[in-house]
mmCIF file of N, CA and C in Angstrom:
data_model
loop_
_atom_site.group_PDB
_atom_site.id
_atom_site.type_symbol
_atom_site.label_atom_id
_atom_site.label_comp_id
_atom_site.label_asym_id
_atom_site.label_seq_id
_atom_site.Cartn_x
_atom_site.Cartn_y
_atom_site.Cartn_z
ATOM 1 N N MET A 1 0.901 -1.079 0.037
ATOM 2 C CA MET A 1 0.016 -0.087 0.060
ATOM 3 C C MET A 1 0.900 1.138 -0.104
ATOM 4 N N PRO A 2 0.502 2.251 -0.512
ATOM 5 C CA PRO A 2 1.446 3.328 -1.286
ATOM 6 C C PRO A 2 1.594 4.269 0.266
ATOM 7 N N ASN A 3 2.538 4.898 0.536
ATOM 8 C CA ASN A 3 2.046 5.964 1.814
ATOM 9 C C ASN A 3 2.012 6.995 1.313
ATOM 10 N N ILE A 4 2.253 7.789 0.148
ATOM 11 C CA ILE A 4 2.134 9.324 -0.430
ATOM 12 C C ILE A 4 0.569 9.453 -0.880
ATOM 13 N N LYS A 5 -0.275 10.383 -0.268
ATOM 14 C CA LYS A 5 -1.600 10.600 -0.466
ATOM 15 C C LYS A 5 -2.216 10.649 -1.836
ATOM 16 N N SER A 6 -1.372 11.136 -2.701
ATOM 17 C CA SER A 6 -1.967 11.061 -4.374
ATOM 18 C C SER A 6 -1.745 9.699 -4.312
ATOM 19 N N ALA A 7 -0.841 8.725 -4.529
ATOM 20 C CA ALA A 7 -0.459 7.411 -4.946
ATOM 21 C C ALA A 7 -1.918 6.480 -4.079
ATOM 22 N N LYS A 8 -1.987 6.796 -2.792
ATOM 23 C CA LYS A 8 -3.409 6.257 -2.178
ATOM 24 C C LYS A 8 -4.541 6.224 -2.978
ATOM 25 N N LYS A 9 -4.889 7.814 -3.268
ATOM 26 C CA LYS A 9 -6.054 8.118 -4.383
ATOM 27 C C LYS A 9 -5.516 7.661 -5.941
ATOM 28 N N ARG A 10 -4.772 7.157 -6.223
ATOM 29 C CA ARG A 10 -4.414 6.954 -7.689
ATOM 30 C C ARG A 10 -4.893 5.494 -7.360
ATOM 31 N N VAL A 11 -4.720 4.814 -6.297
ATOM 32 C CA VAL A 11 -5.050 3.105 -6.381
ATOM 33 C C VAL A 11 -6.606 2.937 -6.149
ATOM 34 N N LEU A 12 -7.005 3.987 -5.473
ATOM 35 C CA LEU A 12 -8.581 4.039 -5.314
ATOM 36 C C LEU A 12 -9.509 4.291 -6.564
ATOM 37 N N VAL A 13 -8.896 5.060 -7.290
ATOM 38 C CA VAL A 13 -9.361 5.641 -8.620
ATOM 39 C C VAL A 13 -9.179 4.629 -9.582
ATOM 40 N N ALA A 14 -8.493 3.959 -9.598
ATOM 41 C CA ALA A 14 -7.571 2.932 -10.870
ATOM 42 C C ALA A 14 -8.895 1.513 -10.507
ATOM 43 N N LYS A 15 -8.934 1.124 -9.125
ATOM 44 C CA LYS A 15 -10.007 0.120 -8.882
ATOM 45 C C LYS A 15 -11.237 0.475 -9.288
ATOM 46 N N VAL A 16 -11.824 1.922 -8.841
ATOM 47 C CA VAL A 16 -12.822 2.178 -9.608
ATOM 48 C C VAL A 16 -13.300 2.245 -11.003
ATOM 49 N N ASN A 17 -12.256 2.681 -11.666
ATOM 50 C CA ASN A 17 -12.241 2.490 -13.281
ATOM 51 C C ASN A 17 -11.915 0.924 -13.741
ATOM 52 N N ASN A 18 -11.370 0.151 -13.267
ATOM 53 C CA ASN A 18 -11.240 -0.934 -13.359
ATOM 54 C C ASN A 18 -12.615 -1.820 -13.064
ATOM 55 N N GLU A 19 -13.588 -1.369 -12.196
ATOM 56 C CA GLU A 19 -14.714 -2.061 -12.292
ATOM 57 C C GLU A 19 -15.553 -1.571 -13.288
ATOM 58 N N ARG A 20 -15.409 -0.339 -13.445
ATOM 59 C CA ARG A 20 -16.304 0.442 -14.393
ATOM 60 C C ARG A 20 -16.242 -0.259 -16.138
ATOM 61 N N ASN A 21 -14.738 -0.307 -16.226
ATOM 62 C CA ASN A 21 -14.261 -0.792 -17.509
ATOM 63 C C ASN A 21 -15.030 -2.265 -17.502
ATOM 64 N N LYS A 22 -14.942 -3.022 -16.310
ATOM 65 C CA LYS A 22 -15.465 -4.708 -16.442
ATOM 66 C C LYS A 22 -16.709 -4.743 -17.217
ATOM 67 N N ALA A 23 -17.300 -3.502 -16.431
ATOM 68 C CA ALA A 23 -18.979 -4.012 -16.619
ATOM 69 C C ALA A 23 -19.094 -3.672 -17.881
ATOM 70 N N TYR A 24 -18.344 -2.403 -18.427
ATOM 71 C CA TYR A 24 -18.954 -2.004 -19.618
ATOM 72 C C TYR A 24 -18.223 -3.220 -20.854
ATOM 73 N N ARG A 25 -16.953 -3.904 -20.593
ATOM 74 C CA ARG A 25 -16.766 -4.893 -21.301
ATOM 75 C C ARG A 25 -17.534 -6.657 -21.024
ATOM 76 N N SER A 26 -17.981 -6.367 -20.156
ATOM 77 C CA SER A 26 -19.076 -8.131 -20.019
ATOM 78 C C SER A 26 -20.069 -7.525 -20.780
ATOM 79 N N ALA A 27 -20.632 -6.283 -20.768
ATOM 80 C CA ALA A 27 -22.197 -5.695 -21.525
ATOM 81 C C ALA A 27 -21.500 -6.082 -23.131
ATOM 82 N N LEU A 28 -20.333 -5.548 -23.385
ATOM 83 C CA LEU A 28 -20.137 -5.587 -24.936
ATOM 84 C C LEU A 28 -20.030 -7.129 -25.197
ATOM 85 N N ARG A 29 -19.447 -7.937 -24.387
ATOM 86 C CA ARG A 29 -19.543 -9.238 -24.979
ATOM 87 C C ARG A 29 -21.009 -10.224 -24.954
ATOM 88 N N THR A 30 -21.631 -9.932 -24.061
ATOM 89 C CA THR A 30 -23.076 -10.214 -24.004
ATOM 90 C C THR A 30 -23.747 -9.691 -25.221
ATOM 91 N N ALA A 31 -23.795 -8.320 -25.509
ATOM 92 C CA ALA A 31 -24.158 -8.018 -26.948
ATOM 93 C C ALA A 31 -24.082 -8.649 -28.293
ATOM 94 N N ILE A 32 -22.426 -9.083 -27.972
ATOM 95 C CA ILE A 32 -21.886 -9.478 -29.055
ATOM 96 C C ILE A 32 -22.498 -11.000 -29.328
ATOM 97 N N LYS A 33 -22.628 -11.784 -27.950
ATOM 98 C CA LYS A 33 -22.772 -13.134 -28.264
ATOM 99 C C LYS A 33 -24.544 -13.351 -28.741
ATOM 100 N N LYS A 34 -25.273 -12.434 -28.086
ATOM 101 C CA LYS A 34 -26.754 -12.299 -28.429
ATOM 102 C C LYS A 34 -27.155 -12.059 -29.655
ATOM 103 N N ALA A 35 -26.104 -10.980 -30.541
ATOM 104 C CA ALA A 35 -26.100 -10.727 -32.174
ATOM 105 C C ALA A 35 -25.625 -11.950 -32.912
ATOM 106 N N ASP A 36 -24.706 -12.951 -32.176
ATOM 107 C CA ASP A 36 -24.505 -14.016 -32.768
ATOM 108 C C ASP A 36 -25.130 -14.914 -33.178
ATOM 109 N N ALA A 37 -26.049 -15.418 -31.919
ATOM 110 C CA ALA A 37 -26.903 -16.189 -31.530
ATOM 111 C C ALA A 37 -28.009 -15.676 -32.389
ATOM 112 N N ALA A 38 -28.578 -14.777 -32.709
ATOM 113 C CA ALA A 38 -29.859 -14.241 -33.659
ATOM 114 C C ALA A 38 -29.625 -14.449 -34.688
ATOM 115 N N ILE A 39 -28.457 -14.590 -35.430
ATOM 116 C CA ILE A 39 -28.169 -14.447 -36.675
ATOM 117 C C ILE A 39 -27.644 -16.416 -37.199
ATOM 118 N N ASP A 40 -27.577 -16.809 -36.072
ATOM 119 C CA ASP A 40 -27.336 -18.263 -36.300
ATOM 120 C C ASP A 40 -28.745 -18.784 -36.052
ATOM 121 N N ALA A 41 -29.855 -18.162 -35.478
ATOM 122 C CA ALA A 41 -30.805 -18.997 -34.908
ATOM 123 C C ALA A 41 -31.580 -18.344 -36.388
ATOM 124 N N LYS A 42 -31.386 -17.365 -37.064
ATOM 125 C CA LYS A 42 -32.009 -16.776 -38.096
ATOM 126 C C LYS A 42 -33.066 -16.150 -37.948
ATOM 127 N N ALA A 43 -32.810 -15.536 -36.663
ATOM 128 C CA ALA A 43 -34.329 -14.767 -36.221
ATOM 129 C C ALA A 43 -34.384 -13.628 -36.806
ATOM 130 N N PRO A 44 -35.632 -13.196 -37.120
ATOM 131 C CA PRO A 44 -36.752 -12.023 -37.741
ATOM 132 C C PRO A 44 -35.766 -10.253 -37.216
ATOM 133 N N ASP A 45 -35.254 -10.388 -35.842
ATOM 134 C CA ASP A 45 -34.736 -9.899 -35.233
ATOM 135 C C ASP A 45 -33.394 -9.535 -35.221
ATOM 136 N N ALA A 46 -32.869 -10.557 -36.261
ATOM 137 C CA ALA A 46 -31.265 -10.287 -36.015
ATOM 138 C C ALA A 46 -30.634 -9.249 -36.198
ATOM 139 N N GLY A 47 -30.840 -8.545 -37.072
ATOM 140 C CA GLY A 47 -30.798 -6.948 -37.927
ATOM 141 C C GLY A 47 -30.679 -6.256 -36.301
ATOM 142 N N GLU A 48 -31.842 -6.272 -35.914
ATOM 143 C CA GLU A 48 -31.933 -4.873 -34.952
ATOM 144 C C GLU A 48 -31.057 -5.528 -33.859
ATOM 145 N N THR A 49 -30.504 -6.713 -33.525
ATOM 146 C CA THR A 49 -29.690 -6.978 -32.349
ATOM 147 C C THR A 49 -28.265 -6.801 -32.798
ATOM 148 N N VAL A 50 -28.004 -7.153 -34.169
ATOM 149 C CA VAL A 50 -26.583 -6.913 -34.401
ATOM 150 C C VAL A 50 -26.581 -4.874 -34.328
ATOM 151 N N LYS A 51 -27.332 -4.355 -34.736
ATOM 152 C CA LYS A 51 -27.141 -2.736 -34.770
ATOM 153 C C LYS A 51 -26.839 -2.375 -33.334
ATOM 154 N N ALA A 52 -27.828 -3.161 -32.295
ATOM 155 C CA ALA A 52 -27.552 -3.130 -30.944
ATOM 156 C C ALA A 52 -26.139 -3.040 -30.567
ATOM 157 N N ALA A 53 -25.750 -4.238 -30.802
ATOM 158 C CA ALA A 53 -24.344 -4.771 -30.720
ATOM 159 C C ALA A 53 -23.177 -4.024 -31.117
ATOM 160 N N VAL A 54 -23.294 -3.319 -32.506
ATOM 161 C CA VAL A 54 -22.572 -2.399 -33.084
ATOM 162 C C VAL A 54 -22.547 -0.969 -32.034
ATOM 163 N N LYS A 55 -23.719 -0.594 -31.407
ATOM 164 C CA LYS A 55 -23.551 0.597 -30.971
ATOM 165 C C LYS A 55 -22.672 0.341 -29.734
ATOM 166 N N LYS A 56 -22.804 -1.001 -28.897
ATOM 167 C CA LYS A 56 -22.194 -0.932 -27.523
ATOM 168 C C LYS A 56 -20.679 -1.332 -28.134
ATOM 169 N N ILE A 57 -20.232 -1.954 -29.204
ATOM 170 C CA ILE A 57 -18.818 -1.928 -29.982
ATOM 171 C C ILE A 57 -18.593 -0.134 -29.771
ATOM 172 N N ASP A 58 -18.903 0.332 -30.654
ATOM 173 C CA ASP A 58 -18.759 1.911 -30.370
ATOM 174 C C ASP A 58 -18.677 2.702 -29.525
ATOM 175 N N GLN A 59 -19.201 2.364 -28.583
ATOM 176 C CA GLN A 59 -19.371 3.116 -27.246
ATOM 177 C C GLN A 59 -17.947 2.626 -26.593
ATOM 178 N N ALA A 60 -18.017 1.164 -26.449
ATOM 179 C CA ALA A 60 -16.494 0.566 -25.841
ATOM 180 C C ALA A 60 -14.882 1.237 -26.651
ATOM 181 N N ALA A 61 -15.464 1.252 -27.743
ATOM 182 C CA ALA A 61 -13.972 2.131 -28.558
ATOM 183 C C ALA A 61 -13.957 3.447 -28.139
ATOM 184 N N VAL A 62 -14.783 4.337 -27.897
ATOM 185 C CA VAL A 62 -15.157 5.695 -27.640
ATOM 186 C C VAL A 62 -14.546 5.587 -26.047
ATOM 187 N N LYS A 63 -14.991 4.882 -25.239
ATOM 188 C CA LYS A 63 -14.225 4.799 -23.835
ATOM 189 C C LYS A 63 -13.212 4.331 -23.710
ATOM 190 N N GLY A 64 -12.840 3.733 -24.896
ATOM 191 C CA GLY A 64 -11.202 3.419 -24.335
ATOM 192 C C GLY A 64 -11.082 1.925 -24.008
ATOM 193 N N ILE A 65 -12.317 1.539 -24.121
ATOM 194 C CA ILE A 65 -12.152 -0.389 -23.584
ATOM 195 C C ILE A 65 -11.842 -1.215 -24.446
ATOM 196 N N ILE A 66 -11.663 -0.857 -25.728
ATOM 197 C CA ILE A 66 -10.886 -1.550 -26.432
ATOM 198 C C ILE A 66 -10.653 -0.553 -27.751
ATOM 199 N N HIS A 67 -9.688 -1.116 -28.523
ATOM 200 C CA HIS A 67 -8.883 -0.393 -29.310
ATOM 201 C C HIS A 67 -9.881 0.145 -30.758
ATOM 202 N N LYS A 68 -9.430 1.222 -31.497
ATOM 203 C CA LYS A 68 -10.894 1.637 -32.435
ATOM 204 C C LYS A 68 -10.675 0.670 -33.756
ATOM 205 N N ASN A 69 -9.579 -0.318 -33.584
ATOM 206 C CA ASN A 69 -9.168 -1.191 -34.857
ATOM 207 C C ASN A 69 -9.786 -2.914 -34.721
ATOM 208 N N ASN A 70 -9.733 -3.104 -33.399
ATOM 209 C CA ASN A 70 -10.545 -3.965 -32.784
ATOM 210 C C ASN A 70 -11.940 -3.811 -32.630
ATOM 211 N N ALA A 71 -12.632 -2.546 -32.391
ATOM 212 C CA ALA A 71 -14.113 -2.196 -32.581
ATOM 213 C C ALA A 71 -14.396 -2.234 -34.051
ATOM 214 N N ALA A 72 -13.611 -1.884 -35.021
ATOM 215 C CA ALA A 72 -13.688 -2.016 -36.781
ATOM 216 C C ALA A 72 -13.759 -3.326 -37.105
ATOM 217 N N ARG A 73 -12.777 -4.244 -36.750
ATOM 218 C CA ARG A 73 -12.873 -5.586 -36.843
ATOM 219 C C ARG A 73 -14.485 -6.495 -36.520
ATOM 220 N N LYS A 74 -14.552 -6.037 -35.125
ATOM 221 C CA LYS A 74 -15.869 -6.691 -34.667
ATOM 222 C C LYS A 74 -17.039 -6.472 -35.392
ATOM 223 N N LYS A 75 -17.542 -5.126 -35.499
ATOM 224 C CA LYS A 75 -18.567 -4.472 -36.546
ATOM 225 C C LYS A 75 -18.341 -5.650 -37.852
ATOM 226 N N SER A 76 -17.158 -5.438 -38.259
ATOM 227 C CA SER A 76 -16.966 -5.806 -39.837
ATOM 228 C C SER A 76 -17.569 -7.526 -40.199
ATOM 229 N N GLN A 77 -17.298 -8.148 -38.939
ATOM 230 C CA GLN A 77 -17.518 -9.888 -38.652
ATOM 231 C C GLN A 77 -18.496 -9.762 -38.634
ATOM 232 N N LEU A 78 -19.469 -8.775 -37.629
ATOM 233 C CA LEU A 78 -20.868 -8.928 -37.301
ATOM 234 C C LEU A 78 -21.460 -8.665 -38.950
ATOM 235 N N THR A 79 -21.760 -7.890 -39.416
ATOM 236 C CA THR A 79 -22.344 -7.395 -40.677
ATOM 237 C C THR A 79 -21.992 -8.206 -41.709
ATOM 238 N N ASN A 80 -20.749 -8.775 -41.699
ATOM 239 C CA ASN A 80 -20.431 -9.891 -42.913
ATOM 240 C C ASN A 80 -21.216 -11.426 -42.510
ATOM 241 N N LYS A 81 -21.238 -11.565 -41.079
ATOM 242 C CA LYS A 81 -21.975 -12.953 -40.630
ATOM 243 C C LYS A 81 -23.472 -12.605 -41.013
ATOM 244 N N LEU A 82 -24.153 -11.373 -40.508
ATOM 245 C CA LEU A 82 -25.235 -10.941 -40.998
ATOM 246 C C LEU A 82 -25.905 -11.037 -42.461
ATOM 247 N N ASN A 83 -24.861 -10.297 -43.300
ATOM 248 C CA ASN A 83 -25.207 -10.356 -44.735
ATOM 249 C C ASN A 83 -25.264 -11.760 -45.279
ATOM 250 N N LYS A 84 -24.267 -12.670 -44.733
ATOM 251 C CA LYS A 84 -24.530 -13.868 -45.395
ATOM 252 C C LYS A 84 -25.694 -14.916 -45.038
ATOM 253 N N ALA A 85 -25.888 -14.732 -43.819
ATOM 254 C CA ALA A 85 -27.187 -15.783 -43.396
ATOM 255 C C ALA A 85 -28.332 -15.223 -44.019
#
């Protein structure tokens, strides 16, 4: 545990940010899995679930949870899978 006051604060802030990022990442993975499942099941609302997943991916990229190229790759994979289905 750090002795300096600012270092103590950084530890606390880092912990809070880590928990927040973990929640964003979890929601992102859930949205992607739902979109994949909807595409595989050929659900009529697959387009809407993919749209929601793309929105989550964009939000994660803006917040710095994932890299912008990673976001672009995930969006591309989802839309390609949707178009082939």
